[in-house]
PDB file of C-alpha atoms and ligand atoms in Angstrom:
ATOM      1  CA  MET Z1053      -0.801  20.981 -29.867  1.00  0.00           C
ATOM      2  CA  ALA Z1054      -1.458  19.206 -26.648  1.00  0.00           C
ATOM      3  CA  THR Z1055      -1.102  20.825 -23.392  1.00  0.00           C
ATOM      4  CA  ILE Z1056       0.497  19.487 -20.100  1.00  0.00           C
ATOM      5  CA  ILE Z1057      -1.872  20.847 -17.387  1.00  0.00           C
ATOM      6  CA  GLY Z1058       0.566  19.547 -14.441  1.00  0.00           C
ATOM      7  CA  SER Z1059       1.607  16.474 -12.491  1.00  0.00           C
ATOM      8  CA  VAL Z1060       0.374  14.536  -9.495  1.00  0.00           C
ATOM      9  CA  THR Z1061       2.810  12.318  -7.693  1.00  0.00           C
ATOM     10  CA  SER Z1062       1.792  10.010  -4.763  1.00  0.00           C
ATOM     11  CA  SER Z1063       2.725   6.698  -2.967  1.00  0.00           C
ATOM     12  CA  HIS Z1064       0.780   3.655  -4.032  1.00  0.00           C
ATOM     13  CA  VAL Z1065       0.602   1.304  -1.004  1.00  0.00           C
ATOM     14  CA  PRO Z1066      -1.773  -1.623  -1.525  1.00  0.00           C
ATOM     15  CA  ALA Z1067      -3.310  -1.065   2.217  1.00  0.00           C
ATOM     16  CA  ILE Z1068      -4.739   2.331   0.845  1.00  0.00           C
ATOM     17  CA  GLY Z1069      -6.973  -0.084  -1.357  1.00  0.00           C
ATOM     18  CA  ARG Z1070      -8.233  -1.847   1.603  1.00  0.00           C
ATOM     19  CA  ALA Z1071      -9.020   1.490   3.397  1.00  0.00           C
ATOM     20  CA  ILE Z1072     -11.051   2.538   0.489  1.00  0.00           C
ATOM     21  CA  GLU Z1073     -13.000  -0.653   0.475  1.00  0.00           C
ATOM     22  CA  LYS Z1074     -13.848  -0.308   4.203  1.00  0.00           C
ATOM     23  CA  GLY Z1075     -14.405   3.476   4.134  1.00  0.00           C
ATOM     24  CA  LEU Z1076     -11.752   4.394   6.620  1.00  0.00           C
ATOM     25  CA  GLN Z1077     -10.954   7.939   5.413  1.00  0.00           C
ATOM     26  CA  GLN Z1078     -11.840   9.570   8.639  1.00  0.00           C
ATOM     27  CA  ASP Z1079     -10.361   6.996  10.807  1.00  0.00           C
ATOM     28  CA  PRO Z1080      -7.413   8.250  13.030  1.00  0.00           C
ATOM     29  CA  TYR Z1081      -4.823   6.229  11.416  1.00  0.00           C
ATOM     30  CA  TRP Z1082      -5.769   7.138   7.744  1.00  0.00           C
ATOM     31  CA  LYS Z1083      -7.431  10.521   7.916  1.00  0.00           C
ATOM     32  CA  PRO Z1084      -3.841  12.404   7.721  1.00  0.00           C
ATOM     33  CA  PHE Z1085      -3.282  10.687   4.533  1.00  0.00           C
ATOM     34  CA  PHE Z1086      -6.787  10.910   3.041  1.00  0.00           C
ATOM     35  CA  ASP Z1087      -7.075  14.769   3.768  1.00  0.00           C
ATOM     36  CA  GLY Z1088      -4.217  15.375   1.408  1.00  0.00           C
ATOM     37  CA  PHE Z1089      -6.537  14.661  -1.634  1.00  0.00           C
ATOM     38  CA  PRO Z1090      -9.440  17.041  -1.771  1.00  0.00           C
ATOM     39  CA  PRO Z1091      -7.404  19.935  -2.710  1.00  0.00           C
ATOM     40  CA  VAL Z1092      -5.636  17.951  -5.646  1.00  0.00           C
ATOM     41  CA  ARG Z1093      -9.054  16.725  -6.868  1.00  0.00           C
ATOM     42  CA  GLN Z1094     -10.385  20.300  -6.771  1.00  0.00           C
ATOM     43  CA  TRP Z1095      -7.469  21.367  -8.913  1.00  0.00           C
ATOM     44  CA  LEU Z1096      -8.168  18.491 -11.231  1.00  0.00           C
ATOM     45  CA  SER Z1097     -11.878  19.285 -11.569  1.00  0.00           C
ATOM     46  CA  ARG Z1098     -10.909  22.751 -12.807  1.00  0.00           C
ATOM     47  CA  ALA Z1099      -8.003  21.674 -14.886  1.00  0.00           C
ATOM     48  CA  ARG Z1100     -10.113  18.935 -16.772  1.00  0.00           C
ATOM     49  CA  PRO Z1101      -7.399  16.621 -17.867  1.00  0.00           C
ATOM     50  CA  ASP Z1102      -8.591  14.296 -20.992  1.00  0.00           C
ATOM     51  CA  ILE Z1103      -5.612  11.799 -20.605  1.00  0.00           C
ATOM     52  CA  ALA Z1104      -3.205  10.686 -18.028  1.00  0.00           C
ATOM     53  CA  VAL Z1105       0.432   9.661 -18.650  1.00  0.00           C
ATOM     54  CA  VAL Z1106       1.408   7.484 -15.639  1.00  0.00           C
ATOM     55  CA  PHE Z1107       4.839   6.773 -14.819  1.00  0.00           C
ATOM     56  CA  TYR Z1108       4.788   3.898 -12.370  1.00  0.00           C
ATOM     57  CA  ASN Z1109       6.354   0.472 -11.559  1.00  0.00           C
ATOM     58  CA  ASP Z1110       5.036  -3.082 -12.053  1.00  0.00           C
ATOM     59  CA  HIS Z1111       5.576  -5.292  -9.047  1.00  0.00           C
ATOM     60  CA  GLY Z1112       5.348  -8.731 -10.697  1.00  0.00           C
ATOM     61  CA  LEU Z1113       1.795  -8.593 -12.095  1.00  0.00           C
ATOM     62  CA  ASN Z1114       2.470  -7.973 -15.775  1.00  0.00           C
ATOM     63  CA  PHE Z1115       6.324  -8.467 -15.754  1.00  0.00           C
ATOM     64  CA  PHE Z1116       7.963 -10.975 -13.819  1.00  0.00           C
ATOM     65  CA  LEU Z1117      11.669 -11.818 -12.857  1.00  0.00           C
ATOM     66  CA  ASP Z1118      11.937 -13.842 -16.299  1.00  0.00           C
ATOM     67  CA  LYS Z1119      11.227 -10.892 -18.299  1.00  0.00           C
ATOM     68  CA  MET Z1120      11.784  -7.482 -17.182  1.00  0.00           C
ATOM     69  CA  PRO Z1121      11.933  -4.626 -19.394  1.00  0.00           C
ATOM     70  CA  THR Z1122      13.710  -1.301 -18.197  1.00  0.00           C
ATOM     71  CA  PHE Z1123      11.078   0.839 -19.773  1.00  0.00           C
ATOM     72  CA  ALA Z1124       7.890  -0.273 -21.098  1.00  0.00           C
ATOM     73  CA  VAL Z1125       4.828   1.734 -22.729  1.00  0.00           C
ATOM     74  CA  GLY Z1126       1.337   0.595 -22.781  1.00  0.00           C
ATOM     75  CA  ALA Z1127      -0.401   0.779 -26.191  1.00  0.00           C
ATOM     76  CA  ALA Z1128      -3.471  -0.907 -25.370  1.00  0.00           C
ATOM     77  CA  ALA Z1129      -7.023   0.217 -25.854  1.00  0.00           C
ATOM     78  CA  GLU Z1130      -7.715  -0.896 -22.480  1.00  0.00           C
ATOM     79  CA  TYR Z1131      -6.085  -1.516 -18.998  1.00  0.00           C
ATOM     80  CA  ARG Z1132      -7.235  -3.988 -16.521  1.00  0.00           C
ATOM     81  CA  ASN Z1133      -5.925  -5.026 -13.176  1.00  0.00           C
ATOM     82  CA  ALA Z1134      -5.976  -8.337 -11.468  1.00  0.00           C
ATOM     83  CA  ASP Z1135      -5.790 -10.017  -8.238  1.00  0.00           C
ATOM     84  CA  GLU Z1136      -2.110  -9.471  -7.246  1.00  0.00           C
ATOM     85  CA  GLY Z1137      -2.234 -11.273  -3.785  1.00  0.00           C
ATOM     86  CA  TRP Z1138      -2.869  -8.325  -1.644  1.00  0.00           C
ATOM     87  CA  GLY Z1139      -6.536  -9.096  -1.492  1.00  0.00           C
ATOM     88  CA  ILE Z1140      -7.631  -5.566  -2.621  1.00  0.00           C
ATOM     89  CA  PRO Z1141     -10.693  -4.984  -4.721  1.00  0.00           C
ATOM     90  CA  GLN Z1142     -10.320  -4.666  -8.694  1.00  0.00           C
ATOM     91  CA  VAL Z1143     -11.032  -1.447 -10.329  1.00  0.00           C
ATOM     92  CA  PRO Z1144     -13.149  -0.852 -13.493  1.00  0.00           C
ATOM     93  CA  PRO Z1145     -11.226  -1.301 -16.922  1.00  0.00           C
ATOM     94  CA  ILE Z1146      -9.371   2.108 -17.555  1.00  0.00           C
ATOM     95  CA  THR Z1147      -9.592   3.204 -21.460  1.00  0.00           C
ATOM     96  CA  GLY Z1148      -6.254   3.757 -23.146  1.00  0.00           C
ATOM     97  CA  ASP Z1149      -5.148   6.313 -25.750  1.00  0.00           C
ATOM     98  CA  PRO Z1150      -3.171   4.087 -28.429  1.00  0.00           C
ATOM     99  CA  ALA Z1151      -2.912   7.388 -30.610  1.00  0.00           C
ATOM    100  CA  LEU Z1152      -0.988   9.122 -27.751  1.00  0.00           C
ATOM    101  CA  SER Z1153       0.842   5.832 -26.838  1.00  0.00           C
ATOM    102  CA  TRP Z1154       2.104   5.368 -30.366  1.00  0.00           C
ATOM    103  CA  HIS Z1155       3.188   9.057 -30.631  1.00  0.00           C
ATOM    104  CA  LEU Z1156       5.146   8.696 -27.380  1.00  0.00           C
ATOM    105  CA  ILE Z1157       6.692   5.185 -28.670  1.00  0.00           C
ATOM    106  CA  ASN Z1158       7.837   6.800 -32.035  1.00  0.00           C
ATOM    107  CA  ARG Z1159       9.317   9.797 -30.308  1.00  0.00           C
ATOM    108  CA  LEU Z1160      11.048   8.169 -27.510  1.00  0.00           C
ATOM    109  CA  VAL Z1161      12.638   5.518 -29.687  1.00  0.00           C
ATOM    110  CA  ALA Z1162      13.695   8.098 -32.099  1.00  0.00           C
ATOM    111  CA  GLU Z1163      15.452   9.940 -29.167  1.00  0.00           C
ATOM    112  CA  GLU Z1164      17.327   6.646 -28.423  1.00  0.00           C
ATOM    113  CA  PHE Z1165      15.324   5.196 -25.336  1.00  0.00           C
ATOM    114  CA  ASP Z1166      14.886   1.335 -26.106  1.00  0.00           C
ATOM    115  CA  LEU Z1167      11.379   0.344 -25.145  1.00  0.00           C
ATOM    116  CA  THR Z1168       9.165  -2.396 -24.573  1.00  0.00           C
ATOM    117  CA  THR Z1169       5.653  -1.829 -26.434  1.00  0.00           C
ATOM    118  CA  CYS Z1170       2.582  -3.625 -24.638  1.00  0.00           C
ATOM    119  CA  GLN Z1171      -0.523  -3.895 -26.523  1.00  0.00           C
ATOM    120  CA  GLU Z1172      -1.649  -6.092 -23.754  1.00  0.00           C
ATOM    121  CA  MET Z1173      -0.773  -4.875 -20.370  1.00  0.00           C
ATOM    122  CA  LEU Z1174      -2.292  -5.452 -16.589  1.00  0.00           C
ATOM    123  CA  VAL Z1175      -1.699  -2.744 -14.505  1.00  0.00           C
ATOM    124  CA  ASP Z1176      -1.177  -3.166 -10.760  1.00  0.00           C
ATOM    125  CA  HIS Z1177      -1.776  -1.204  -7.551  1.00  0.00           C
ATOM    126  CA  ALA Z1178       0.955   1.527  -8.528  1.00  0.00           C
ATOM    127  CA  LEU Z1179      -1.432   2.493 -11.200  1.00  0.00           C
ATOM    128  CA  THR Z1180      -4.802   1.711  -9.780  1.00  0.00           C
ATOM    129  CA  ILE Z1181      -4.513   3.078  -6.232  1.00  0.00           C
ATOM    130  CA  PRO Z1182      -3.538   6.643  -7.246  1.00  0.00           C
ATOM    131  CA  MET Z1183      -6.294   6.682  -9.748  1.00  0.00           C
ATOM    132  CA  ALA Z1184      -8.823   5.482  -7.080  1.00  0.00           C
ATOM    133  CA  LEU Z1185      -7.530   8.420  -4.634  1.00  0.00           C
ATOM    134  CA  LEU Z1186      -7.951  10.822  -7.705  1.00  0.00           C
ATOM    135  CA  TRP Z1187     -11.383   9.945  -8.941  1.00  0.00           C
ATOM    136  CA  PRO Z1188     -12.947   7.832  -6.060  1.00  0.00           C
ATOM    137  CA  ASP Z1189     -16.215   7.129  -7.988  1.00  0.00           C
ATOM    138  CA  GLN Z1190     -13.867   5.095 -10.270  1.00  0.00           C
ATOM    139  CA  ALA Z1191     -15.736   6.627 -13.442  1.00  0.00           C
ATOM    140  CA  TRP Z1192     -12.418   7.542 -14.915  1.00  0.00           C
ATOM    141  CA  PRO Z1193     -12.799  10.747 -16.780  1.00  0.00           C
ATOM    142  CA  VAL Z1194      -9.039  10.307 -18.388  1.00  0.00           C
ATOM    143  CA  ARG Z1195      -7.808   8.089 -20.944  1.00  0.00           C
ATOM    144  CA  VAL Z1196      -4.689   6.457 -19.677  1.00  0.00           C
ATOM    145  CA  VAL Z1197      -0.838   5.833 -21.218  1.00  0.00           C
ATOM    146  CA  PRO Z1198       1.122   3.907 -18.727  1.00  0.00           C
ATOM    147  CA  VAL Z1199       4.774   4.210 -18.655  1.00  0.00           C
ATOM    148  CA  CYS Z1200       6.584   1.443 -16.691  1.00  0.00           C
ATOM    149  CA  ILE Z1201      10.058   1.985 -15.290  1.00  0.00           C
ATOM    150  CA  ASN Z1202      11.633  -1.267 -13.765  1.00  0.00           C
ATOM    151  CA  THR Z1203      12.538  -0.683  -9.946  1.00  0.00           C
ATOM    152  CA  VAL Z1204      12.204  -4.209  -9.144  1.00  0.00           C
ATOM    153  CA  GLN Z1205      15.033  -6.276 -10.668  1.00  0.00           C
ATOM    154  CA  PHE Z1206      18.645  -4.973 -10.845  1.00  0.00           C
ATOM    155  CA  PRO Z1207      19.993  -3.302 -12.681  1.00  0.00           C
ATOM    156  CA  LEU Z1208      17.515  -0.217 -12.467  1.00  0.00           C
ATOM    157  CA  PRO Z1209      17.856   2.681 -14.874  1.00  0.00           C
ATOM    158  CA  SER Z1210      19.504   5.582 -12.940  1.00  0.00           C
ATOM    159  CA  ALA Z1211      17.569   8.694 -11.616  1.00  0.00           C
ATOM    160  CA  ALA Z1212      19.305  10.872 -14.408  1.00  0.00           C
ATOM    161  CA  ARG Z1213      18.274   8.529 -16.956  1.00  0.00           C
ATOM    162  CA  CYS Z1214      14.384   8.369 -15.755  1.00  0.00           C
ATOM    163  CA  TYR Z1215      14.475  12.214 -15.516  1.00  0.00           C
ATOM    164  CA  LYS Z1216      15.655  12.223 -19.326  1.00  0.00           C
ATOM    165  CA  LEU Z1217      12.940   9.945 -20.031  1.00  0.00           C
ATOM    166  CA  GLY Z1218      10.404  12.400 -18.424  1.00  0.00           C
ATOM    167  CA  GLU Z1219      11.820  15.271 -20.430  1.00  0.00           C
ATOM    168  CA  ALA Z1220      11.537  13.458 -23.748  1.00  0.00           C
ATOM    169  CA  VAL Z1221       7.947  12.443 -22.867  1.00  0.00           C
ATOM    170  CA  GLY Z1222       7.002  16.135 -22.008  1.00  0.00           C
ATOM    171  CA  ARG Z1223       8.720  17.433 -25.519  1.00  0.00           C
ATOM    172  CA  ALA Z1224       6.596  14.549 -27.127  1.00  0.00           C
ATOM    173  CA  ILE Z1225       3.381  15.619 -25.584  1.00  0.00           C
ATOM    174  CA  ARG Z1226       3.979  19.159 -26.337  1.00  0.00           C
ATOM    175  CA  ASP Z1227       4.622  18.471 -29.935  1.00  0.00           C
ATOM    176  CA  TRP Z1228       1.653  16.221 -30.333  1.00  0.00           C
ATOM    177  CA  ASP Z1229      -0.786  17.371 -32.817  1.00  0.00           C
ATOM    178  CA  SER Z1230      -3.808  17.074 -30.605  1.00  0.00           C
ATOM    179  CA  ASP Z1231      -6.290  19.717 -28.568  1.00  0.00           C
ATOM    180  CA  ALA Z1232      -5.783  17.227 -25.538  1.00  0.00           C
ATOM    181  CA  ARG Z1233      -5.340  18.269 -21.888  1.00  0.00           C
ATOM    182  CA  VAL Z1234      -2.585  15.668 -20.385  1.00  0.00           C
ATOM    183  CA  LEU Z1235      -1.971  15.156 -16.886  1.00  0.00           C
ATOM    184  CA  ILE Z1236       1.249  13.581 -15.900  1.00  0.00           C
ATOM    185  CA  LEU Z1237       1.119  11.055 -12.921  1.00  0.00           C
ATOM    186  CA  GLY Z1238       3.983   9.472 -11.230  1.00  0.00           C
ATOM    187  CA  THR Z1239       3.444   6.873  -8.291  1.00  0.00           C
ATOM    188  CA  GLY Z1240       5.840   5.294  -5.784  1.00  0.00           C
ATOM    189  CA  GLY Z1241       7.970   5.976  -3.006  1.00  0.00           C
ATOM    190  CA  LEU Z1242       8.697   7.878  -0.905  1.00  0.00           C
ATOM    191  CA  SER Z1243      11.249   6.185   1.411  1.00  0.00           C
ATOM    192  CA  HIS Z1244      10.353   2.698   2.493  1.00  0.00           C
ATOM    193  CA  GLN Z1245      11.963  -0.723   2.620  1.00  0.00           C
ATOM    194  CA  LEU Z1246       9.761  -3.741   2.754  1.00  0.00           C
ATOM    195  CA  ASP Z1247      12.493  -6.475   3.275  1.00  0.00           C
ATOM    196  CA  GLY Z1248      15.767  -7.335   4.972  1.00  0.00           C
ATOM    197  CA  GLU Z1249      17.253  -6.078   8.133  1.00  0.00           C
ATOM    198  CA  ARG Z1250      16.256  -2.395   7.431  1.00  0.00           C
ATOM    199  CA  ALA Z1251      12.600  -3.494   6.897  1.00  0.00           C
ATOM    200  CA  GLY Z1252      10.438  -0.379   7.986  1.00  0.00           C
ATOM    201  CA  PHE Z1253      13.464   2.080   7.241  1.00  0.00           C
ATOM    202  CA  ILE Z1254      12.075   5.835   6.418  1.00  0.00           C
ATOM    203  CA  ASN Z1255      13.910   8.989   6.111  1.00  0.00           C
ATOM    204  CA  ARG Z1256      11.823  11.803   6.431  1.00  0.00           C
ATOM    205  CA  ASP Z1257      14.836  14.648   6.220  1.00  0.00           C
ATOM    206  CA  PHE Z1258      15.548  13.234   2.660  1.00  0.00           C
ATOM    207  CA  ASP Z1259      11.972  12.757   1.520  1.00  0.00           C
ATOM    208  CA  LEU Z1260      11.187  16.472   2.380  1.00  0.00           C
ATOM    209  CA  GLN Z1261      14.253  17.772   0.856  1.00  0.00           C
ATOM    210  CA  PHE Z1262      13.346  15.673  -2.212  1.00  0.00           C
ATOM    211  CA  MET Z1263       9.626  17.142  -2.376  1.00  0.00           C
ATOM    212  CA  GLU Z1264      11.083  20.609  -2.004  1.00  0.00           C
ATOM    213  CA  SER Z1265      13.763  19.933  -4.709  1.00  0.00           C
ATOM    214  CA  LEU Z1266      11.018  19.158  -7.270  1.00  0.00           C
ATOM    215  CA  VAL Z1267       9.861  22.685  -7.181  1.00  0.00           C
ATOM    216  CA  HIS Z1268      13.080  24.673  -7.284  1.00  0.00           C
ATOM    217  CA  ASP Z1269      16.040  22.383  -8.329  1.00  0.00           C
ATOM    218  CA  PRO Z1270      14.469  19.490 -10.091  1.00  0.00           C
ATOM    219  CA  LYS Z1271      17.540  17.777 -11.020  1.00  0.00           C
ATOM    220  CA  TRP Z1272      18.776  17.670  -7.232  1.00  0.00           C
ATOM    221  CA  ALA Z1273      17.934  13.858  -6.882  1.00  0.00           C
ATOM    222  CA  THR Z1274      19.811  13.004 -10.019  1.00  0.00           C
ATOM    223  CA  GLN Z1275      23.309  13.398  -8.550  1.00  0.00           C
ATOM    224  CA  PHE Z1276      22.639  10.043  -6.540  1.00  0.00           C
ATOM    225  CA  SER Z1277      23.221   6.737  -8.185  1.00  0.00           C
ATOM    226  CA  ILE Z1278      20.735   3.996  -7.460  1.00  0.00           C
ATOM    227  CA  HIS Z1279      22.732   2.438  -4.718  1.00  0.00           C
ATOM    228  CA  GLU Z1280      22.931   5.693  -2.909  1.00  0.00           C
ATOM    229  CA  LEU Z1281      19.206   6.075  -3.521  1.00  0.00           C
ATOM    230  CA  VAL Z1282      18.668   2.711  -1.870  1.00  0.00           C
ATOM    231  CA  GLU Z1283      20.755   3.681   1.126  1.00  0.00           C
ATOM    232  CA  LYS Z1284      19.115   6.988   1.664  1.00  0.00           C
ATOM    233  CA  THR Z1285      15.533   5.947   0.893  1.00  0.00           C
ATOM    234  CA  GLY Z1286      15.286   2.035   1.171  1.00  0.00           C
ATOM    235  CA  THR Z1287      15.032  -0.702  -1.170  1.00  0.00           C
ATOM    236  CA  GLN Z1288      11.585   0.397  -2.495  1.00  0.00           C
ATOM    237  CA  GLY Z1289      12.299   4.027  -1.900  1.00  0.00           C
ATOM    238  CA  VAL Z1290      13.975   3.948  -5.262  1.00  0.00           C
ATOM    239  CA  GLU Z1291      10.345   4.177  -6.612  1.00  0.00           C
ATOM    240  CA  LEU Z1292      10.965   7.942  -6.163  1.00  0.00           C
ATOM    241  CA  VAL Z1293      12.331   7.929  -9.810  1.00  0.00           C
ATOM    242  CA  MET Z1294       8.859   7.852 -11.023  1.00  0.00           C
ATOM    243  CA  TRP Z1295       8.466  11.525  -9.193  1.00  0.00           C
ATOM    244  CA  LEU Z1296      11.679  12.708 -11.223  1.00  0.00           C
ATOM    245  CA  ALA Z1297      10.345  11.451 -14.299  1.00  0.00           C
ATOM    246  CA  ALA Z1298       6.930  12.940 -13.892  1.00  0.00           C
ATOM    247  CA  ARG Z1299       8.461  16.421 -12.728  1.00  0.00           C
ATOM    248  CA  ALA Z1300      10.912  16.368 -15.837  1.00  0.00           C
ATOM    249  CA  ALA Z1301       7.885  16.153 -18.355  1.00  0.00           C
ATOM    250  CA  LEU Z1302       6.595  19.625 -16.848  1.00  0.00           C
ATOM    251  CA  GLY Z1303       9.539  21.701 -18.229  1.00  0.00           C
ATOM    252  CA  ASP Z1304      11.632  24.249 -16.489  1.00  0.00           C
ATOM    253  CA  ARG Z1305       9.475  26.115 -13.953  1.00  0.00           C
ATOM    254  CA  VAL Z1306       6.721  24.890 -11.902  1.00  0.00           C
ATOM    255  CA  ARG Z1307       4.156  26.016  -9.201  1.00  0.00           C
ATOM    256  CA  GLN Z1308       3.324  23.779  -6.384  1.00  0.00           C
ATOM    257  CA  VAL Z1309      -0.557  23.301  -6.250  1.00  0.00           C
ATOM    258  CA  HIS Z1310      -0.491  21.291  -2.914  1.00  0.00           C
ATOM    259  CA  ALA Z1311       1.565  18.784  -1.062  1.00  0.00           C
ATOM    260  CA  ASN Z1312       1.057  16.383   1.733  1.00  0.00           C
ATOM    261  CA  TYR Z1313       3.476  14.001   3.552  1.00  0.00           C
ATOM    262  CA  HIS Z1314       2.370  11.626   6.320  1.00  0.00           C
ATOM    263  CA  ILE Z1315       4.407   8.910   8.011  1.00  0.00           C
ATOM    264  CA  PRO Z1316       3.663   6.182   7.754  1.00  0.00           C
ATOM    265  CA  ILE Z1317       1.057   4.289   5.883  1.00  0.00           C
ATOM    266  CA  SER Z1318       1.859   0.817   6.328  1.00  0.00           C
ATOM    267  CA  ASN Z1319       5.704   0.665   5.871  1.00  0.00           C
ATOM    268  CA  THR Z1320       5.751   3.877   3.643  1.00  0.00           C
ATOM    269  CA  ALA Z1321       6.395   7.436   3.935  1.00  0.00           C
ATOM    270  CA  SER Z1322       3.597   8.807   1.835  1.00  0.00           C
ATOM    271  CA  GLY Z1323       4.038  11.676  -0.248  1.00  0.00           C
ATOM    272  CA  LEU Z1324       1.320  13.544  -2.394  1.00  0.00           C
ATOM    273  CA  GLN Z1325       2.388  16.514  -4.447  1.00  0.00           C
ATOM    274  CA  ALA Z1326       0.522  18.399  -7.388  1.00  0.00           C
ATOM    275  CA  LEU Z1327       2.637  20.677  -9.583  1.00  0.00           C
ATOM    276  CA  GLU Z1328       1.594  22.929 -12.576  1.00  0.00           C
ATOM    277  CA  PRO Z1329       3.812  24.638 -15.283  1.00  0.00           C
ATOM    278  CA  VAL Z1330       4.264  28.314 -15.085  1.00  0.00           C
TER     279      VAL Z1330
HETATM  280  C1  DHB N2627       4.068  -1.157   0.423  1.00  0.00           C
HETATM  281  C2  DHB N2627       4.543  -0.268  -0.378  1.00  0.00           C
HETATM  282  C3  DHB N2627       4.643  -0.449  -1.727  1.00  0.00           C
HETATM  283  O1  DHB N2627       5.318   0.572  -2.605  1.00  0.00           O
HETATM  284  C4  DHB N2627       4.295  -1.480  -2.243  1.00  0.00           C
HETATM  285  O2  DHB N2627       4.378  -1.367  -3.789  1.00  0.00           O
HETATM  286  C5  DHB N2627       3.690  -2.530  -1.567  1.00  0.00           C
HETATM  287  C6  DHB N2627       3.387  -2.298  -0.199  1.00  0.00           C
HETATM  288  C7  DHB N2627       3.667  -1.136   1.973  1.00  0.00           C
HETATM  289  O3  DHB N2627       4.260  -0.148   2.607  1.00  0.00           O
HETATM  290  O4  DHB N2627       3.053  -1.824   2.344  1.00  0.00           O
HETATM  291 FE1   FE N2628       5.575  -0.208  -4.817  1.00  0.00          FE
END
């Protein structure tokens, strides 16, 4: 049966792509952010995942307001990104794992999740930036299965629903007849708001409590409605549901391998957390 080796959750600000392109990792603005990653990379090189299942939100590259699935699972042999208008470099194509994609799709539909299945899928900065942070040479050592959750156009799925999706993904992976070692990624958040009167809003206290809750009380944030999460974390802060889905996939008990929190990167409170099941 397949093994879940752990999770990495992180923010996904496009400006990080520009900083990587310009080699600004030691720049005073960027250093506290980039310094979070080497311990996670060392852990990954020991944990040797073969596949990454990535919970992320598309921002208008693959899905636009005219067609917006609540949950979409990639089932492509390869994923590419494209210019989204942020002016960041494209990354090399990422190999998919259609066998795991279809296993997840079959199991999730059997568990009454209504999915969109994507045999062609462009992936945006939410998927590519964390990948480039975890594997800076961009010679991707993992195949990828993208799981996209709508955080762009209301109504959004609740935090509790995203947690249940993550639990179902975890069960399906653990039941998969394969020797694969699977890493769960979740990308988005933490608190940020890019638009409106509260643009620039950040909530450090909430973010830190949220990160702590994922270790000891993982369902804590599922008590909040989406509107409460918008109030507490900003309109784009709701992307933190990806962290909930990733955490839920790990099962009951986890150990924190590493965490980092730094304010701000662009308009965003940037968080990073690696967890492993115990
Ligand atoms: C920023 C943050 C995001 O989550 C995103 O998708 C785009 C931009 C930002 O802070 O600049
Ligand atoms: Fe985003």
